[in-house]
Amino acid sequence: MKLPRYYTVLYNIKAQLGLGNGLGLSSYATATSTATRESKWKGSMHTLFRRISPMGNPNVSIVPLLNQWVEEGHPVDKQQLQRFIKELRFFSRFTHALEISMWMTDKRYLNITAADAAVQLDLIAKVKGIEEAENYFSYIPEKIKGLEVYSALLNCYSNVKSTDKAEATMQKMRDLGLARTTLVYNSMLKLYYKTGNFEKLDSLMHEMEENGITYDRYTYCTRLSAYADASDHEGIDKILTMMEADPNVALDWVIYATVGNGYGKVGLLDKALAMLKKSEEQIKEFGELYKKAVKVLNNGYRNVISSLLKLDDLESAEKIFEEWESQALCYDTRIPNFLIDAYCRNGLLEKAENLINHEKLKGREIHVKSWYYLATGYRQNNQIHKAVEAMKKVLAAYQTLVKWKPSVESLAACLDYFKDEGDIGGAENFIELLNDKGFIPTDLQDKLLDNVRNGKSNLETLRELSRG
């Protein structure tokens, strides 16, 4: 087996076991910490989270549900709400986490702490963008602008690769005596790694050493990954030696795989395979124990299914989907959507239809993209009438806040169908719906309808609109 393929297979094994990513940060949600958190939820607050949990669509606000909870006379506990926020962040449900956080302070008039402000800052950056986060930061009371808040701001800049602002914030933290944790330095290391400023990594790590700030797993892995990306095998050897000498850092499959990949890039295939085989051995030894001890949650299933589909392993993806359904976890529309998309791309339209019907029978909301995948599949298989009906469902379910939009080819195909059928009324209704959803301006409606009446295609008209 060639080394790149071996490396891919190794990471596919990792995905199916629900282990971490290349920098040692968990890419999989597991039930270990979740169970611990849920056990701390008390009384009716557990019921409240059970109401919130199924609402997976970020475009559907949970604020009305929170208000209703209060109107019903139920108590509200700040610590419990903070655990809700932690749980939602754990599942990358940042919009709903932000809604609870803002509701706590704006509606319930609860005193905001430094930790609350740091969480809100992070969530605002993720949901609304860095400028909104900066604006929020400017209004945070100075008395709570300490390590937590500045660390959150620094991490926000790191996430959006804003080097100048991150460096200015880091210097401000130095001046205030706040640059004293490994986490702070790791944010900068992450930024320099992501932006390719590898020469700054060593000086930052040297600063950590001078200030008595210990390296952790993330620190080592970031530098190790940078050396691997730069094909610097001497640098890889140096970091590996440092890690082996550090009693607080355990070498595991992630590190061996990263080292192996780096060796492979410089042509040291024997050393690369030795490292990758060590990594694989650790995964196999740990795998069964892991699966027995830890219940993989939605994030894990999403990653497994998407990885399998990238390898065109539809059969295995279906088996994982069946396993997910058997776990009775909170519903995540993205998981069936992976399969619906794959079915439609491969012309398996009956399977896609059956899965959508299966979801409807369970009372689940069908996501707008599910209908779009189906519409695209129908169009590509010349089932234009069905494509039009599915596209109508897309437009009916579409919300203007969604960043995604259907392709102009799909919309033009629907209008061409009305043209070919001589269905002027149907075309008019469809065009009005396009206008209502913000896809076309009002002054373009007549032109599109005239094209239908005159037997002309609307493809170029819609393409010009998308380019403009």
Tab-separated table of C-alpha atoms in Angstrom:
chain	number	residue	atom	x	y	z
A	1	MET	CA	0.000	0.000	0.000
A	2	LYS	CA	1.355	3.463	-0.902
A	3	LEU	CA	2.114	5.718	2.043
A	4	PRO	CA	-0.510	8.428	1.299
A	5	ARG	CA	-3.217	5.753	1.019
A	6	TYR	CA	-1.968	4.087	4.198
A	7	TYR	CA	-2.154	7.421	5.982
A	8	THR	CA	-5.713	8.009	4.752
A	9	VAL	CA	-6.835	4.576	5.874
A	10	LEU	CA	-5.246	5.148	9.268
A	11	TYR	CA	-7.224	8.311	9.783
A	12	ASN	CA	-10.367	6.594	8.585
A	13	ILE	CA	-9.821	3.996	11.326
A	14	LYS	CA	-9.410	6.894	13.736
A	15	ALA	CA	-12.693	8.394	12.609
A	16	GLN	CA	-14.635	5.190	13.067
A	17	LEU	CA	-13.323	4.864	16.624
A	18	GLY	CA	-14.144	8.464	17.433
A	19	LEU	CA	-10.647	9.578	18.386
A	20	GLY	CA	-9.050	13.006	18.183
A	21	ASN	CA	-7.728	15.109	15.320
A	22	GLY	CA	-4.212	15.877	14.161
A	23	LEU	CA	-3.486	18.499	16.804
A	24	GLY	CA	-4.684	16.388	19.653
A	25	LEU	CA	-8.004	18.181	20.064
A	26	SER	CA	-11.059	15.991	20.145
A	27	SER	CA	-13.012	16.096	16.908
A	28	TYR	CA	-15.570	13.713	18.322
A	29	ALA	CA	-18.299	14.308	20.828
A	30	THR	CA	-18.606	11.542	23.360
A	31	ALA	CA	-20.980	10.772	26.150
A	32	THR	CA	-18.399	10.646	28.921
A	33	SER	CA	-18.411	14.331	29.756
A	34	THR	CA	-22.007	14.669	28.633
A	35	ALA	CA	-23.197	12.127	31.143
A	36	THR	CA	-21.321	13.959	33.866
A	37	ARG	CA	-22.921	17.242	32.892
A	38	GLU	CA	-26.415	15.788	32.631
A	39	SER	CA	-26.112	14.221	36.064
A	40	LYS	CA	-25.719	17.723	37.496
A	41	TRP	CA	-28.947	19.016	35.953
A	42	LYS	CA	-31.595	19.227	38.597
A	43	GLY	CA	-35.354	18.725	38.537
A	44	SER	CA	-37.339	20.679	36.014
A	45	MET	CA	-34.236	22.232	34.415
A	46	HIS	CA	-33.458	18.824	32.969
A	47	THR	CA	-36.920	18.905	31.388
A	48	LEU	CA	-36.166	22.333	29.932
A	49	PHE	CA	-33.032	21.056	28.232
A	50	ARG	CA	-34.985	18.105	26.873
A	51	ARG	CA	-37.221	20.659	25.155
A	52	ILE	CA	-34.265	22.610	23.804
A	53	SER	CA	-32.212	19.630	22.647
A	54	PRO	CA	-34.300	18.558	19.596
A	55	MET	CA	-34.362	22.094	18.157
A	56	GLY	CA	-31.366	21.577	15.907
A	57	ASN	CA	-32.163	24.263	13.313
A	58	PRO	CA	-30.072	27.356	14.190
A	59	ASN	CA	-32.519	29.554	12.273
A	60	VAL	CA	-35.331	28.674	14.691
A	61	SER	CA	-34.968	30.713	17.873
A	62	ILE	CA	-35.261	29.031	21.257
A	63	VAL	CA	-36.032	32.319	23.035
A	64	PRO	CA	-39.831	31.792	22.790
A	65	LEU	CA	-39.349	28.420	24.479
A	66	LEU	CA	-37.363	30.054	27.295
A	67	ASN	CA	-39.994	32.746	27.737
A	68	GLN	CA	-42.733	30.120	27.778
A	69	TRP	CA	-40.838	28.215	30.455
A	70	VAL	CA	-40.893	31.269	32.718
A	71	GLU	CA	-44.549	31.997	31.926
A	72	GLU	CA	-45.404	28.471	33.057
A	73	GLY	CA	-44.021	29.380	36.469
A	74	HIS	CA	-40.886	27.243	36.349
A	75	PRO	CA	-37.747	28.381	38.193
A	76	VAL	CA	-34.611	29.411	36.302
A	77	ASP	CA	-31.189	28.553	37.681
A	78	LYS	CA	-28.161	30.410	36.316
A	79	GLN	CA	-25.726	27.558	36.919
A	80	GLN	CA	-28.005	25.170	35.069
A	81	LEU	CA	-28.298	27.586	32.135
A	82	GLN	CA	-24.516	27.873	32.046
A	83	ARG	CA	-24.351	24.086	31.748
A	84	PHE	CA	-26.885	24.273	28.902
A	85	ILE	CA	-24.599	26.739	27.122
A	86	LYS	CA	-21.612	24.458	27.644
A	87	GLU	CA	-23.570	21.525	26.257
A	88	LEU	CA	-24.724	23.428	23.168
A	89	ARG	CA	-21.200	24.689	22.487
A	90	PHE	CA	-20.002	21.107	22.803
A	91	PHE	CA	-22.284	20.231	19.874
A	92	SER	CA	-21.347	23.388	17.899
A	93	ARG	CA	-24.839	24.809	18.374
A	94	PHE	CA	-23.412	28.276	18.812
A	95	THR	CA	-26.498	30.275	17.815
A	96	HIS	CA	-28.690	28.667	20.459
A	97	ALA	CA	-25.917	28.876	23.046
A	98	LEU	CA	-25.642	32.606	22.362
A	99	GLU	CA	-29.407	33.031	22.634
A	100	ILE	CA	-29.421	31.474	26.095
A	101	SER	CA	-26.410	33.529	27.165
A	102	MET	CA	-27.961	36.801	26.001
A	103	TRP	CA	-31.362	35.848	27.418
A	104	MET	CA	-29.762	35.239	30.799
A	105	THR	CA	-28.336	38.741	30.952
A	106	ASP	CA	-30.854	40.752	28.901
A	107	LYS	CA	-34.139	39.178	29.925
A	108	ARG	CA	-33.439	37.696	33.326
A	109	TYR	CA	-31.218	40.548	34.531
A	110	LEU	CA	-28.623	38.191	35.958
A	111	ASN	CA	-25.278	39.681	36.955
A	112	ILE	CA	-22.673	38.974	34.298
A	113	THR	CA	-19.327	37.581	35.419
A	114	ALA	CA	-15.969	37.555	33.632
A	115	ALA	CA	-16.612	33.947	32.614
A	116	ASP	CA	-20.046	34.877	31.207
A	117	ALA	CA	-18.541	37.753	29.221
A	118	ALA	CA	-15.773	35.527	27.838
A	119	VAL	CA	-18.299	32.947	26.665
A	120	GLN	CA	-20.543	35.596	25.104
A	121	LEU	CA	-17.569	37.146	23.327
A	122	ASP	CA	-16.568	33.809	21.840
A	123	LEU	CA	-20.134	33.000	20.769
A	124	ILE	CA	-20.726	36.426	19.217
A	125	ALA	CA	-17.562	36.018	17.141
A	126	LYS	CA	-18.709	32.599	15.941
A	127	VAL	CA	-22.307	33.617	15.203
A	128	LYS	CA	-22.104	37.289	14.190
A	129	GLY	CA	-18.483	37.821	13.226
A	130	ILE	CA	-15.365	39.404	14.650
A	131	GLU	CA	-16.528	43.024	14.266
A	132	GLU	CA	-19.582	42.390	16.427
A	133	ALA	CA	-17.333	40.650	18.953
A	134	GLU	CA	-15.017	43.671	19.055
A	135	ASN	CA	-17.989	45.954	19.588
A	136	TYR	CA	-19.201	43.742	22.430
A	137	PHE	CA	-15.723	43.739	23.984
A	138	SER	CA	-15.702	47.550	24.070
A	139	TYR	CA	-18.827	47.530	26.258
A	140	ILE	CA	-17.607	44.940	28.765
A	141	PRO	CA	-17.042	46.637	32.149
A	142	GLU	CA	-13.362	47.200	32.858
A	143	LYS	CA	-13.640	45.552	36.268
A	144	ILE	CA	-14.243	42.141	34.662
A	145	LYS	CA	-11.826	42.538	31.742
A	146	GLY	CA	-9.257	40.119	33.048
A	147	LEU	CA	-7.535	36.950	31.910
A	148	GLU	CA	-10.718	35.157	30.811
A	149	VAL	CA	-12.065	37.983	28.657
A	150	TYR	CA	-8.744	38.893	27.033
A	151	SER	CA	-7.994	35.212	26.398
A	152	ALA	CA	-11.349	34.872	24.636
A	153	LEU	CA	-10.648	37.942	22.480
A	154	LEU	CA	-7.193	36.635	21.596
A	155	ASN	CA	-8.651	33.286	20.591
A	156	CYS	CA	-11.265	35.038	18.423
A	157	TYR	CA	-8.514	36.840	16.514
A	158	SER	CA	-6.592	33.592	16.202
A	159	ASN	CA	-9.623	31.821	14.758
A	160	VAL	CA	-10.061	34.444	12.013
A	161	LYS	CA	-6.283	34.644	11.383
A	162	SER	CA	-6.102	38.342	12.287
A	163	THR	CA	-2.394	38.401	13.073
A	164	ASP	CA	-1.930	42.135	13.715
A	165	LYS	CA	-4.853	42.368	16.124
A	166	ALA	CA	-3.890	39.141	17.858
A	167	GLU	CA	-0.331	40.350	18.372
A	168	ALA	CA	-1.586	43.697	19.699
A	169	THR	CA	-3.899	41.885	22.119
A	170	MET	CA	-1.079	39.580	23.202
A	171	GLN	CA	1.140	42.588	23.908
A	172	LYS	CA	-1.664	44.213	25.885
A	173	MET	CA	-1.958	41.029	27.934
A	174	ARG	CA	1.798	41.076	28.561
A	175	ASP	CA	1.554	44.686	29.730
A	176	LEU	CA	-1.304	43.799	32.081
A	177	GLY	CA	0.475	40.721	33.392
A	178	LEU	CA	-2.167	38.420	31.879
A	179	ALA	CA	0.076	36.455	29.491
A	180	ARG	CA	0.744	33.801	32.064
A	181	THR	CA	-1.047	30.634	30.936
A	182	THR	CA	-0.290	27.917	28.428
A	183	LEU	CA	-3.708	28.492	26.851
A	184	VAL	CA	-2.858	32.103	25.981
A	185	TYR	CA	0.360	31.094	24.234
A	186	ASN	CA	-1.330	28.199	22.473
A	187	SER	CA	-3.769	30.650	20.870
A	188	MET	CA	-0.832	32.504	19.329
A	189	LEU	CA	0.912	29.270	18.353
A	190	LYS	CA	-2.262	28.155	16.605
A	191	LEU	CA	-2.445	31.461	14.729
A	192	TYR	CA	1.171	31.327	13.576
A	193	TYR	CA	0.757	27.716	12.502
A	194	LYS	CA	-2.434	28.437	10.533
A	195	THR	CA	-0.902	31.478	8.825
A	196	GLY	CA	2.396	29.767	8.025
A	197	ASN	CA	4.487	32.030	10.283
A	198	PHE	CA	6.567	29.075	11.418
A	199	GLU	CA	9.600	31.216	12.256
A	200	LYS	CA	7.644	32.842	15.105
A	201	LEU	CA	6.775	29.550	16.773
A	202	ASP	CA	10.224	28.936	18.240
A	203	SER	CA	10.549	32.460	19.658
A	204	LEU	CA	7.134	32.156	21.296
A	205	MET	CA	8.001	28.791	22.808
A	206	HIS	CA	11.292	30.262	24.034
A	207	GLU	CA	9.303	33.062	25.701
A	208	MET	CA	7.139	30.437	27.403
A	209	GLU	CA	10.245	28.702	28.720
A	210	GLU	CA	11.734	31.965	30.020
A	211	ASN	CA	8.489	32.819	31.822
A	212	GLY	CA	8.146	29.381	33.393
A	213	ILE	CA	5.039	28.507	31.387
A	214	THR	CA	4.889	24.784	30.722
A	215	TYR	CA	4.296	23.226	27.341
A	216	ASP	CA	1.290	20.975	26.983
A	217	ARG	CA	0.234	18.462	24.378
A	218	TYR	CA	-1.219	21.155	22.121
A	219	THR	CA	1.985	23.215	22.286
A	220	TYR	CA	4.116	20.271	21.189
A	221	CYS	CA	1.664	19.086	18.543
A	222	THR	CA	1.412	22.528	16.957
A	223	ARG	CA	5.187	22.794	16.589
A	224	LEU	CA	5.409	19.188	15.469
A	225	SER	CA	2.772	19.760	12.781
A	226	ALA	CA	4.604	22.861	11.561
A	227	TYR	CA	7.850	20.912	11.199
A	228	ALA	CA	5.948	18.167	9.375
A	229	ASP	CA	4.361	20.695	6.996
A	230	ALA	CA	7.795	22.184	6.330
A	231	SER	CA	9.282	18.700	5.730
A	232	ASP	CA	11.862	19.436	8.440
A	233	HIS	CA	12.753	15.975	9.756
A	234	GLU	CA	15.427	17.359	12.096
A	235	GLY	CA	12.820	19.589	13.700
A	236	ILE	CA	10.475	16.621	14.008
A	237	ASP	CA	13.218	14.631	15.731
A	238	LYS	CA	13.869	17.528	18.130
A	239	ILE	CA	10.222	17.891	19.208
A	240	LEU	CA	9.782	14.130	19.459
A	241	THR	CA	12.809	13.958	21.764
A	242	MET	CA	11.412	16.787	23.907
A	243	MET	CA	8.065	15.031	24.214
A	244	GLU	CA	9.676	11.737	25.135
A	245	ALA	CA	11.558	13.520	27.919
A	246	ASP	CA	8.469	15.321	29.248
A	247	PRO	CA	6.762	13.196	31.949
A	248	ASN	CA	3.546	15.212	31.594
A	249	VAL	CA	3.013	14.328	27.924
A	250	ALA	CA	2.155	10.846	26.715
A	251	LEU	CA	3.015	9.818	23.170
A	252	ASP	CA	-0.038	8.423	21.439
A	253	TRP	CA	-1.348	7.479	18.003
A	254	VAL	CA	-1.923	11.128	16.963
A	255	ILE	CA	1.693	12.056	17.572
A	256	TYR	CA	3.033	8.938	15.880
A	257	ALA	CA	0.804	9.583	12.856
A	258	THR	CA	1.878	13.234	12.617
A	259	VAL	CA	5.543	12.248	12.860
A	260	GLY	CA	5.017	9.520	10.266
A	261	ASN	CA	3.401	11.964	7.871
A	262	GLY	CA	6.329	14.361	8.287
A	263	TYR	CA	8.877	11.642	7.608
A	264	GLY	CA	6.912	10.597	4.544
A	265	LYS	CA	7.077	14.105	3.085
A	266	VAL	CA	10.877	14.074	3.086
A	267	GLY	CA	11.088	10.567	1.669
A	268	LEU	CA	12.085	8.732	4.862
A	269	LEU	CA	9.592	5.980	4.110
A	270	ASP	CA	10.981	3.350	6.476
A	271	LYS	CA	10.771	5.732	9.437
A	272	ALA	CA	7.366	6.936	8.268
A	273	LEU	CA	5.892	3.444	8.073
A	274	ALA	CA	7.371	2.535	11.455
A	275	MET	CA	5.637	5.539	13.040
A	276	LEU	CA	2.338	4.924	11.263
A	277	LYS	CA	2.335	1.270	12.261
A	278	LYS	CA	2.899	2.289	15.880
A	279	SER	CA	-0.060	4.592	15.537
A	280	GLU	CA	-2.246	1.887	14.039
A	281	GLU	CA	-1.270	-0.578	16.777
A	282	GLN	CA	-2.306	1.904	19.463
A	283	ILE	CA	-5.642	2.502	17.772
A	284	LYS	CA	-6.393	-1.200	17.521
A	285	GLU	CA	-5.423	-1.811	21.141
A	286	PHE	CA	-7.442	1.128	22.379
A	287	GLY	CA	-10.360	0.842	20.000
A	288	GLU	CA	-12.459	-1.837	21.670
A	289	LEU	CA	-11.912	-0.409	25.143
A	290	TYR	CA	-12.891	3.019	23.862
A	291	LYS	CA	-16.098	1.878	22.236
A	292	LYS	CA	-17.110	0.001	25.382
A	293	ALA	CA	-16.367	2.923	27.675
A	294	VAL	CA	-17.552	5.836	25.558
A	295	LYS	CA	-20.786	6.322	23.693
A	296	VAL	CA	-20.183	8.231	20.463
A	297	LEU	CA	-22.609	11.132	20.006
A	298	ASN	CA	-23.887	13.128	17.035
A	299	ASN	CA	-20.639	14.883	16.180
A	300	GLY	CA	-18.908	11.528	16.001
A	301	TYR	CA	-21.543	10.009	13.748
A	302	ARG	CA	-21.429	13.044	11.446
A	303	ASN	CA	-17.666	12.749	11.039
A	304	VAL	CA	-17.747	8.999	10.486
A	305	ILE	CA	-20.524	9.095	7.881
A	306	SER	CA	-19.030	12.029	5.967
A	307	SER	CA	-15.590	10.366	5.964
A	308	LEU	CA	-16.999	7.095	4.659
A	309	LEU	CA	-18.911	8.876	1.905
A	310	LYS	CA	-15.741	10.681	0.829
A	311	LEU	CA	-14.254	7.209	0.367
A	312	ASP	CA	-17.389	6.185	-1.611
A	313	ASP	CA	-18.200	3.587	1.042
A	314	LEU	CA	-21.968	4.037	0.962
A	315	GLU	CA	-22.737	0.643	2.480
A	316	SER	CA	-20.676	1.326	5.605
A	317	ALA	CA	-22.186	4.807	5.891
A	318	GLU	CA	-25.662	3.261	5.876
A	319	LYS	CA	-24.679	0.885	8.672
A	320	ILE	CA	-23.348	3.754	10.771
A	321	PHE	CA	-26.583	5.675	10.119
A	322	GLU	CA	-28.602	2.694	11.364
A	323	GLU	CA	-26.431	2.555	14.475
A	324	TRP	CA	-27.010	6.288	15.052
A	325	GLU	CA	-30.767	5.832	14.833
A	326	SER	CA	-30.652	2.971	17.320
A	327	GLN	CA	-28.945	5.212	19.909
A	328	ALA	CA	-31.994	7.522	20.225
A	329	LEU	CA	-29.803	10.626	20.459
A	330	CYS	CA	-31.175	14.120	19.984
A	331	TYR	CA	-32.071	14.637	16.330
A	332	ASP	CA	-29.466	16.147	14.012
A	333	THR	CA	-30.785	16.796	10.501
A	334	ARG	CA	-27.258	16.870	9.055
A	335	ILE	CA	-26.802	13.143	9.623
A	336	PRO	CA	-29.580	11.873	7.314
A	337	ASN	CA	-28.727	14.730	4.947
A	338	PHE	CA	-25.309	13.201	4.264
A	339	LEU	CA	-27.002	10.049	2.975
A	340	ILE	CA	-29.725	11.901	1.054
A	341	ASP	CA	-27.047	13.902	-0.756
A	342	ALA	CA	-25.030	10.762	-1.524
A	343	TYR	CA	-28.091	8.894	-2.798
A	344	CYS	CA	-29.031	11.755	-5.120
A	345	ARG	CA	-25.485	12.196	-6.443
A	346	ASN	CA	-25.357	8.496	-7.258
A	347	GLY	CA	-28.791	8.365	-8.876
A	348	LEU	CA	-30.304	6.334	-6.016
A	349	LEU	CA	-33.407	8.511	-5.942
A	350	GLU	CA	-35.736	5.861	-4.560
A	351	LYS	CA	-33.448	5.428	-1.567
A	352	ALA	CA	-33.404	9.198	-1.060
A	353	GLU	CA	-37.205	9.329	-1.236
A	354	ASN	CA	-37.537	6.451	1.209
A	355	LEU	CA	-35.207	8.101	3.703
A	356	ILE	CA	-37.096	11.395	3.512
A	357	ASN	CA	-40.403	9.566	4.002
A	358	HIS	CA	-38.844	7.682	6.912
A	359	GLU	CA	-37.873	10.989	8.527
A	360	LYS	CA	-41.368	12.422	7.963
A	361	LEU	CA	-43.018	9.381	9.542
A	362	LYS	CA	-40.923	9.970	12.639
A	363	GLY	CA	-42.276	13.514	12.817
A	364	ARG	CA	-38.937	15.091	11.970
A	365	GLU	CA	-38.624	18.373	10.118
A	366	ILE	CA	-37.187	17.920	6.622
A	367	HIS	CA	-34.312	20.320	6.109
A	368	VAL	CA	-34.384	22.646	3.093
A	369	LYS	CA	-31.197	21.059	1.739
A	370	SER	CA	-32.815	17.615	1.759
A	371	TRP	CA	-35.408	18.849	-0.727
A	372	TYR	CA	-32.693	20.583	-2.735
A	373	TYR	CA	-30.581	17.440	-2.990
A	374	LEU	CA	-33.672	15.599	-4.177
A	375	ALA	CA	-34.545	18.336	-6.690
A	376	THR	CA	-31.000	18.246	-8.068
A	377	GLY	CA	-31.091	14.458	-8.317
A	378	TYR	CA	-34.373	14.544	-10.202
A	379	ARG	CA	-33.052	17.202	-12.588
A	380	GLN	CA	-29.867	15.264	-13.311
A	381	ASN	CA	-31.960	12.171	-14.050
A	382	ASN	CA	-34.408	14.051	-16.311
A	383	GLN	CA	-37.342	13.715	-13.907
A	384	ILE	CA	-38.112	17.401	-14.343
A	385	HIS	CA	-41.682	17.380	-13.025
A	386	LYS	CA	-40.494	15.858	-9.758
A	387	ALA	CA	-37.568	18.299	-9.702
A	388	VAL	CA	-39.970	21.230	-9.905
A	389	GLU	CA	-42.174	19.880	-7.107
A	390	ALA	CA	-39.118	19.334	-4.902
A	391	MET	CA	-37.827	22.819	-5.706
A	392	LYS	CA	-41.168	24.280	-4.626
A	393	LYS	CA	-40.593	22.624	-1.257
A	394	VAL	CA	-37.092	24.133	-1.191
A	395	LEU	CA	-38.496	27.616	-1.686
A	396	ALA	CA	-41.284	27.065	0.828
A	397	ALA	CA	-38.802	25.959	3.504
A	398	TYR	CA	-36.088	28.480	2.624
A	399	GLN	CA	-35.276	31.228	5.114
A	400	THR	CA	-33.540	34.419	4.050
A	401	LEU	CA	-30.988	34.168	6.879
A	402	VAL	CA	-29.570	30.985	5.353
A	403	LYS	CA	-26.283	31.727	3.555
A	404	TRP	CA	-26.729	28.878	1.078
A	405	LYS	CA	-28.781	29.388	-2.112
A	406	PRO	CA	-29.948	26.977	-4.830
A	407	SER	CA	-27.985	27.065	-8.080
A	408	VAL	CA	-29.169	29.156	-11.019
A	409	GLU	CA	-29.118	25.974	-13.120
A	410	SER	CA	-31.722	24.388	-10.850
A	411	LEU	CA	-33.964	27.455	-10.912
A	412	ALA	CA	-33.613	27.848	-14.685
A	413	ALA	CA	-34.498	24.172	-15.216
A	414	CYS	CA	-37.747	24.701	-13.313
A	415	LEU	CA	-38.659	27.745	-15.404
A	416	ASP	CA	-37.798	25.827	-18.580
A	417	TYR	CA	-40.181	23.107	-17.447
A	418	PHE	CA	-43.032	25.613	-17.157
A	419	LYS	CA	-42.038	26.981	-20.588
A	420	ASP	CA	-42.092	23.564	-22.214
A	421	GLU	CA	-45.413	22.691	-20.557
A	422	GLY	CA	-46.967	26.025	-21.497
A	423	ASP	CA	-47.859	26.507	-17.826
A	424	ILE	CA	-47.767	30.294	-17.552
A	425	GLY	CA	-49.699	30.326	-14.281
A	426	GLY	CA	-47.293	27.876	-12.689
A	427	ALA	CA	-44.335	29.935	-13.890
A	428	GLU	CA	-45.871	33.113	-12.490
A	429	ASN	CA	-46.397	31.524	-9.067
A	430	PHE	CA	-42.859	30.134	-9.075
A	431	ILE	CA	-41.361	33.506	-10.013
A	432	GLU	CA	-43.363	35.244	-7.279
A	433	LEU	CA	-41.996	32.736	-4.793
A	434	LEU	CA	-38.458	33.462	-6.002
A	435	ASN	CA	-39.085	37.148	-5.366
A	436	ASP	CA	-40.631	36.535	-1.941
A	437	LYS	CA	-37.540	34.581	-0.864
A	438	GLY	CA	-35.172	37.266	-2.122
A	439	PHE	CA	-33.632	35.327	-5.011
A	440	ILE	CA	-34.686	37.855	-7.653
A	441	PRO	CA	-35.572	41.565	-7.532
A	442	THR	CA	-39.126	42.643	-8.271
A	443	ASP	CA	-38.154	44.383	-11.512
A	444	LEU	CA	-36.867	41.079	-12.943
A	445	GLN	CA	-40.138	39.192	-12.527
A	446	ASP	CA	-41.703	40.447	-15.760
A	447	LYS	CA	-38.583	39.637	-17.803
A	448	LEU	CA	-38.464	36.058	-16.526
A	449	LEU	CA	-42.161	35.567	-17.195
A	450	ASP	CA	-41.865	37.089	-20.689
A	451	ASN	CA	-39.070	34.627	-21.468
A	452	VAL	CA	-41.355	31.762	-20.450
A	453	ARG	CA	-44.191	33.130	-22.606
A	454	ASN	CA	-41.871	33.581	-25.591
A	455	GLY	CA	-40.267	30.149	-25.311
A	456	LYS	CA	-36.870	31.460	-24.191
A	457	SER	CA	-34.602	29.974	-21.546
A	458	ASN	CA	-33.946	31.994	-18.395
A	459	LEU	CA	-30.538	30.472	-17.695
A	460	GLU	CA	-28.458	33.403	-18.965
A	461	THR	CA	-30.741	35.938	-17.286
A	462	LEU	CA	-30.285	34.224	-13.936
A	463	ARG	CA	-26.534	33.844	-14.489
A	464	GLU	CA	-26.224	37.575	-15.156
A	465	LEU	CA	-28.137	38.228	-11.948
A	466	SER	CA	-25.808	35.983	-9.926
A	467	ARG	CA	-22.734	37.654	-11.420
A	468	GLY	CA	-24.109	41.126	-10.741
